Tab-separated table of C-alpha atoms and ligand atoms in Angstrom:
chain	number	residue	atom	x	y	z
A	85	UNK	CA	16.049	-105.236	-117.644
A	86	UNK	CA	14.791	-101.744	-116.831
A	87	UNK	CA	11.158	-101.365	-115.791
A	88	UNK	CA	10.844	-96.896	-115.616
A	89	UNK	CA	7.457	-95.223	-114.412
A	90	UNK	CA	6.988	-92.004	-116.216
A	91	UNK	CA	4.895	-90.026	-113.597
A	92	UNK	CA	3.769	-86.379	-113.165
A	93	UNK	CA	0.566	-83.989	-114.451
A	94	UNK	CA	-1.365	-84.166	-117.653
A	95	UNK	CA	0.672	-82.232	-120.236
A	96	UNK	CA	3.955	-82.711	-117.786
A	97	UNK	CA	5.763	-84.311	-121.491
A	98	UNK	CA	5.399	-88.074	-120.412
A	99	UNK	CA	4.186	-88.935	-123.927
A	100	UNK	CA	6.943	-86.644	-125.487
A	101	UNK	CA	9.954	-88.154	-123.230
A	102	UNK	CA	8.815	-91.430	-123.158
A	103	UNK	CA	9.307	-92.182	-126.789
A	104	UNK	CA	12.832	-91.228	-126.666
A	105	UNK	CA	13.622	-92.878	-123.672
A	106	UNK	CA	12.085	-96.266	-125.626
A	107	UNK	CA	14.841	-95.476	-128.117
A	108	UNK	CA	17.657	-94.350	-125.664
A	109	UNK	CA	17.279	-97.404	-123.831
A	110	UNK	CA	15.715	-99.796	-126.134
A	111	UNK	CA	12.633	-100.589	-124.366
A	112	UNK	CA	9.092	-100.903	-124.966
A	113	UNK	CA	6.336	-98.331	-124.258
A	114	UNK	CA	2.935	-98.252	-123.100
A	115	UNK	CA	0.338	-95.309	-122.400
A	116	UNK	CA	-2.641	-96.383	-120.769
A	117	UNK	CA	-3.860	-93.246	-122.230
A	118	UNK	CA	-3.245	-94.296	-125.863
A	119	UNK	CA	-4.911	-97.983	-124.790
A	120	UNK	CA	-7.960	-96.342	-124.259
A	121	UNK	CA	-8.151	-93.900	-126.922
A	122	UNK	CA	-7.561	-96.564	-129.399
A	123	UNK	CA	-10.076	-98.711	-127.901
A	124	UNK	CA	-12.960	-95.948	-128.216
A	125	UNK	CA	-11.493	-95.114	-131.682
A	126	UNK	CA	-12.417	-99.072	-132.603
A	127	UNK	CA	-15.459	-98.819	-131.029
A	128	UNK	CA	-15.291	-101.514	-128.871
A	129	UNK	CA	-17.475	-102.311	-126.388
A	130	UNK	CA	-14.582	-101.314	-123.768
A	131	UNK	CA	-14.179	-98.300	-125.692
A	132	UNK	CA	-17.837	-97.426	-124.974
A	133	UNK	CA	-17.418	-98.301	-121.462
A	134	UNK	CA	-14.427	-95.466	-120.953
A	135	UNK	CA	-15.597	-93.101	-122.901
A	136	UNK	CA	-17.348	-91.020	-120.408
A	137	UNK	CA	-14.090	-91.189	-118.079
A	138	UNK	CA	-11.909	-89.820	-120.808
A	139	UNK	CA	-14.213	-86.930	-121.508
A	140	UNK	CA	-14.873	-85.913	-118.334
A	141	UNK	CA	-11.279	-86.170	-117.273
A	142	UNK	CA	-11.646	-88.648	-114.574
A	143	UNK	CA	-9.909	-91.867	-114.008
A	144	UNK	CA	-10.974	-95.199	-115.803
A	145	UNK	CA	-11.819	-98.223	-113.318
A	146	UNK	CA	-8.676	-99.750	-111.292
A	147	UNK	CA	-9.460	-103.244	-112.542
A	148	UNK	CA	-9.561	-102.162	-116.226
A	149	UNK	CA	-6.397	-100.242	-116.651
A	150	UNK	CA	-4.671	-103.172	-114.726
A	151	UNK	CA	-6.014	-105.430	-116.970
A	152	UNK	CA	-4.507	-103.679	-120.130
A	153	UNK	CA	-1.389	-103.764	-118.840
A	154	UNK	CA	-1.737	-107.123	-117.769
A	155	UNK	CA	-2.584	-108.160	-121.594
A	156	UNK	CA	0.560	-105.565	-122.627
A	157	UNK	CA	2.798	-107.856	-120.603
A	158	UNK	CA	1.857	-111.258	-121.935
A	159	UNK	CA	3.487	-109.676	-125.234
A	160	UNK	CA	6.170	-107.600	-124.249
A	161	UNK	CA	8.080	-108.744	-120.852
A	162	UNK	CA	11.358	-110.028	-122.912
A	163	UNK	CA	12.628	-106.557	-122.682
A	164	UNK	CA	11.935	-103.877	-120.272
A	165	UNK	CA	9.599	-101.063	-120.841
A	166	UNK	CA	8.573	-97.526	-120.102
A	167	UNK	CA	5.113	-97.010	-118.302
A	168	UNK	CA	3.455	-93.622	-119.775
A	169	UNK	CA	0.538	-92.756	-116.969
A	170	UNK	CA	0.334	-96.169	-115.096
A	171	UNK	CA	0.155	-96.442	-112.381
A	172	UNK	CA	-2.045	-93.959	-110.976
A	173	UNK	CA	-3.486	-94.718	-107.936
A	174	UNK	CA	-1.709	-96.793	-104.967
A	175	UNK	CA	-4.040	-99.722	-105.882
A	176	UNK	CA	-2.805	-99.883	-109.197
A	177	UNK	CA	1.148	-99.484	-107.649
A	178	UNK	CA	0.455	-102.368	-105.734
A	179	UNK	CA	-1.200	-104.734	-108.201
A	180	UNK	CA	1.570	-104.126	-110.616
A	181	UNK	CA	3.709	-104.428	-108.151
A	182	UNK	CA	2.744	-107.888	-107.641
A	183	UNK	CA	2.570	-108.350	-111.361
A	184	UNK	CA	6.075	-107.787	-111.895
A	185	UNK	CA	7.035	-109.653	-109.219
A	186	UNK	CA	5.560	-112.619	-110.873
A	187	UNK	CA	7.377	-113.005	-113.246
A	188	UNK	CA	10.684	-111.933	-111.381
A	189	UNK	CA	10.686	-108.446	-112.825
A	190	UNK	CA	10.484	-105.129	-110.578
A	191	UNK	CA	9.947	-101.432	-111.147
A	192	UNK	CA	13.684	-99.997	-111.386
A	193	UNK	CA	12.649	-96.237	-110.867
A	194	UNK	CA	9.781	-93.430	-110.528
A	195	UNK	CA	10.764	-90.186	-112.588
A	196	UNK	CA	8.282	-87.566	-111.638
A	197	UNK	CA	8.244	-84.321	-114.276
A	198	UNK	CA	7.671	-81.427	-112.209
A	199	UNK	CA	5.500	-78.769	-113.786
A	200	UNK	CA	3.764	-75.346	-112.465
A	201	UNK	CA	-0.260	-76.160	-113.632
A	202	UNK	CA	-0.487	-73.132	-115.276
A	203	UNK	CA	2.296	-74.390	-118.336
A	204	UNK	CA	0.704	-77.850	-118.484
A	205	UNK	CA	-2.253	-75.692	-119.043
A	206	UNK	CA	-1.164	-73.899	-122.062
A	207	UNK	CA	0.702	-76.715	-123.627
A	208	UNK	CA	-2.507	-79.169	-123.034
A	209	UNK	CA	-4.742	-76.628	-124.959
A	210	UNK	CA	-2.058	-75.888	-127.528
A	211	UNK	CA	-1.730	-79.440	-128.220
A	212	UNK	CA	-5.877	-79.689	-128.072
A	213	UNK	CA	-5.691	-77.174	-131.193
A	214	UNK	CA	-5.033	-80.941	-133.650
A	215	UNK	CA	-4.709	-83.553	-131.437
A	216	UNK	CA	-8.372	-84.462	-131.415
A	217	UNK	CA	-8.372	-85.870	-128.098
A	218	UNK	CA	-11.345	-84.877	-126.503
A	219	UNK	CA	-9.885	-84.798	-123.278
A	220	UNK	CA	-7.950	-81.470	-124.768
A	221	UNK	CA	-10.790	-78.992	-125.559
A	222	UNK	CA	-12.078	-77.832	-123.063
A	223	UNK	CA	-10.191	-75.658	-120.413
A	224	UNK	CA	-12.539	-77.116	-117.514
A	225	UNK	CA	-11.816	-80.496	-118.423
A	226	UNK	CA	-8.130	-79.849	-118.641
A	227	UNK	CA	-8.410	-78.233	-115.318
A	228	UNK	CA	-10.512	-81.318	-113.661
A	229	UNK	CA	-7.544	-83.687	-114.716
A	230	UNK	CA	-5.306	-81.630	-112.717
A	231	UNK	CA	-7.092	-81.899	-109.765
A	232	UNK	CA	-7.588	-85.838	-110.672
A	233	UNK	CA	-4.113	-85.922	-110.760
A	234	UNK	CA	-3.887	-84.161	-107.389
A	235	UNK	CA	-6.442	-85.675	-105.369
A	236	UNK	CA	-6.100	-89.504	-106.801
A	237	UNK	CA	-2.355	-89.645	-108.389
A	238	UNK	CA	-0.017	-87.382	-106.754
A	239	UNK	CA	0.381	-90.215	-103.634
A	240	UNK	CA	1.762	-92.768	-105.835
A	241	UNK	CA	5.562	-90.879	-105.818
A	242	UNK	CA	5.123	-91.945	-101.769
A	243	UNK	CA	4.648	-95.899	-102.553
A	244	UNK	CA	7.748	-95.688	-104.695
A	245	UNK	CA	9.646	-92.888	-102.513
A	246	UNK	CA	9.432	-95.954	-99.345
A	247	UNK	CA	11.345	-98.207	-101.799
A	248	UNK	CA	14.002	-95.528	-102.640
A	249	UNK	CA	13.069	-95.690	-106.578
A	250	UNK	CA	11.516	-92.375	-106.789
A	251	UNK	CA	13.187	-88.943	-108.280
A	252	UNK	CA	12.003	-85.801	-109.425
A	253	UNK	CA	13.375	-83.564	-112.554
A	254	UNK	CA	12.550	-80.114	-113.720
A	255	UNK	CA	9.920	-80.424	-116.709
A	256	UNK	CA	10.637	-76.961	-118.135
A	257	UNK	CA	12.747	-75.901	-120.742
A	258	UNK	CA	13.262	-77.614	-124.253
A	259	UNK	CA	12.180	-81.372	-124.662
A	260	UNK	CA	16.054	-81.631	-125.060
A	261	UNK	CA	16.795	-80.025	-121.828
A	262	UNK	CA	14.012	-82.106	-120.205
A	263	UNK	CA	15.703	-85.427	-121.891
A	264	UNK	CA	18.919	-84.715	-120.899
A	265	UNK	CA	17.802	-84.408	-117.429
A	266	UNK	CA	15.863	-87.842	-117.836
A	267	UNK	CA	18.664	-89.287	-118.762
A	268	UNK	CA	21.043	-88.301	-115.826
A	269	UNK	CA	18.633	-89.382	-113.325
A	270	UNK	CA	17.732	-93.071	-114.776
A	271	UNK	CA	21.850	-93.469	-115.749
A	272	UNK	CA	22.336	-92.530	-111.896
A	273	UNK	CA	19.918	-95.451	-111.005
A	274	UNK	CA	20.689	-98.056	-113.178
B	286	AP5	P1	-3.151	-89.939	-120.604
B	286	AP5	O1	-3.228	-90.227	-122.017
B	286	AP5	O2	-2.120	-90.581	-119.770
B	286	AP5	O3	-3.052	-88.358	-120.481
B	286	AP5	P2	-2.464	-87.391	-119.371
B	286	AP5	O4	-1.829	-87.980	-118.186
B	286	AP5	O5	-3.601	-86.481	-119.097
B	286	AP5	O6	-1.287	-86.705	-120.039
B	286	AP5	P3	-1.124	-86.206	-121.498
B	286	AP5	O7	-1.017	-87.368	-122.413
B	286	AP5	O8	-2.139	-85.163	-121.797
B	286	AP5	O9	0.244	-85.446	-121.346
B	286	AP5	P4	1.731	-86.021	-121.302
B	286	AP5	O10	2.259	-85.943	-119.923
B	286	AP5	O11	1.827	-87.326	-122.023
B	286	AP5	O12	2.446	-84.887	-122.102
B	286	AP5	P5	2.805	-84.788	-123.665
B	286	AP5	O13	4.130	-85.418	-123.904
B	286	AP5	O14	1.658	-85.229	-124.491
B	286	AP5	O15	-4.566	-90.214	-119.918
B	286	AP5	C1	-5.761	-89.765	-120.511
B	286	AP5	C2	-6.942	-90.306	-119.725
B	286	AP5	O16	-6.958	-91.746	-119.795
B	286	AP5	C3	-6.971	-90.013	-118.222
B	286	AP5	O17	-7.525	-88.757	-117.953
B	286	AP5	C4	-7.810	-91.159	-117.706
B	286	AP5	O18	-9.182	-90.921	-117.962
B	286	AP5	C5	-7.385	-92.321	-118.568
B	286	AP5	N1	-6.251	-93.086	-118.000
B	286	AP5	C6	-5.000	-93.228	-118.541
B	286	AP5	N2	-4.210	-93.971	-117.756
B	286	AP5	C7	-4.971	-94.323	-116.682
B	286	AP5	C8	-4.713	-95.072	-115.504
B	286	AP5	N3	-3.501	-95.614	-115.266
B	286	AP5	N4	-5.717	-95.215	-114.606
B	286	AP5	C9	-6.948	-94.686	-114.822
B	286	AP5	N5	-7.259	-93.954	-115.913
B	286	AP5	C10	-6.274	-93.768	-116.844
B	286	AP5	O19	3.004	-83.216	-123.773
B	286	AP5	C11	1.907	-82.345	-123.736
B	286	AP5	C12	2.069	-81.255	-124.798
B	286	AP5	O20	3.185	-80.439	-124.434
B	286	AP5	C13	2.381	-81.789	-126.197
B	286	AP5	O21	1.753	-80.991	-127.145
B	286	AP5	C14	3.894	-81.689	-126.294
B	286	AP5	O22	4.315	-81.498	-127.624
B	286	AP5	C15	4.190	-80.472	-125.439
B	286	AP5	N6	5.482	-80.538	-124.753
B	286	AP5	C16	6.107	-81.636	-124.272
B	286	AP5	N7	7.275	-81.317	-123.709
B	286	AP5	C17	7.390	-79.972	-123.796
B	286	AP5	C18	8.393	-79.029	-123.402
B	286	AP5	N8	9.510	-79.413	-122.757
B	286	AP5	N9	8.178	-77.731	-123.665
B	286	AP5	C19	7.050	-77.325	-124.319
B	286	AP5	N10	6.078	-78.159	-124.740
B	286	AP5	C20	6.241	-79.462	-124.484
B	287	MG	MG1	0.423	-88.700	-122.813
């Protein structure tokens, strides 16, 4: 079983790297990020309710997000799995925490993908050129996320740092170079 937090900036390559990983390793995958997209592109009600977060580039509700990837685990705890953008605050850390822990399952490691803001910047609004996502458009809102990411996220690599699971990588270069790198840091854990 291999439980692997995916952690860094908007636009660090979580989404790219964690496919392959889910390959690599054979485990399952889950972006929060994706949860809620396709929710709002269904037009649920709990869509509605997070579209205003997405768009302005702020952080859905605590309780929510926990909740999806409390429903996500009913499904898919017979394998491990690679968390894409959860969690995000230390409130969320600790409730999944807890989660994990009840049904005898832990976090195995923390990979942050370290970034300078100004390439997540031009890869986010490349990528905002097709991708739709409204989160993508605008500069401003690309920025905001940053600082989101800053201000809210960033402290999360210290809950896992104090139980010796968290590591940092170099996110520049190729996705191959990046990969490889992934690689030799979760092999080194395991
Ligand atoms: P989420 O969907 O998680 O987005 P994000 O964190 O802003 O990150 P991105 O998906 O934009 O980037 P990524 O790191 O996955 O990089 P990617 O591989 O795509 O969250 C969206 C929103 O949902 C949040 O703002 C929030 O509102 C809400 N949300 C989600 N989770 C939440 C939670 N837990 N709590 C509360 N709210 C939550 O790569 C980016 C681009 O770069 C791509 O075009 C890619 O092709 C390219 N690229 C990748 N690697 C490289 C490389 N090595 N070199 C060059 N280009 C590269
Ligand atoms: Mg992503």
């Amino acid at each position: 079983m291999l439980n692997i937090i995916l952690f860094g900036a908007p636009g660090c390559g979580k989404g790219t790297q964690a496919v392959r990983l889910a390959e690599h390793y054979d485990l399952y995958h889950i972006s929060t990020g994706e949860v809620i997209r396709s929710e709002i592109k269904r037009g649920t009600e709990l869509g509605k309710s997070m579209e205003g977060y997405i768009s302005r580039g702020e952080l859905a509700p605590d309780s929510i997000v926990v909740e999806m990837v409390r429903d996500f685990m009913r499904t898919h705890s017979d394998k491990g799995a690679i968390f894409d953008g959860f969690p995000r605050t230390t409130a969320q850390a600790e409730i999944f925490d807890t989660m994990l822990g009840e049904i005898d399952q832990k976090v195995d490691i923390m990979v942050y993908m370290d970034v300078p803001e100004e390439e997540l910047v031009r890869r986010i609004l490349l990528r905002g050129k097709d991708s739709g996502r409204k989160d993508d458009s605008s500069e401003d809102v690309i920025r905001n996320r940053i600082e989101v990411y800053r201000q809210q996220t960033a402290i999360v690599a210290e809950h896992y740092t104090k139980q010796g699971k968290y590591v940092a990588i170099n996110g520049l270069g190729t996705m191959d170079e990046v990969f490889a790198r992934l690689i030799e840091a979760i092999d080194a854990k395991k």
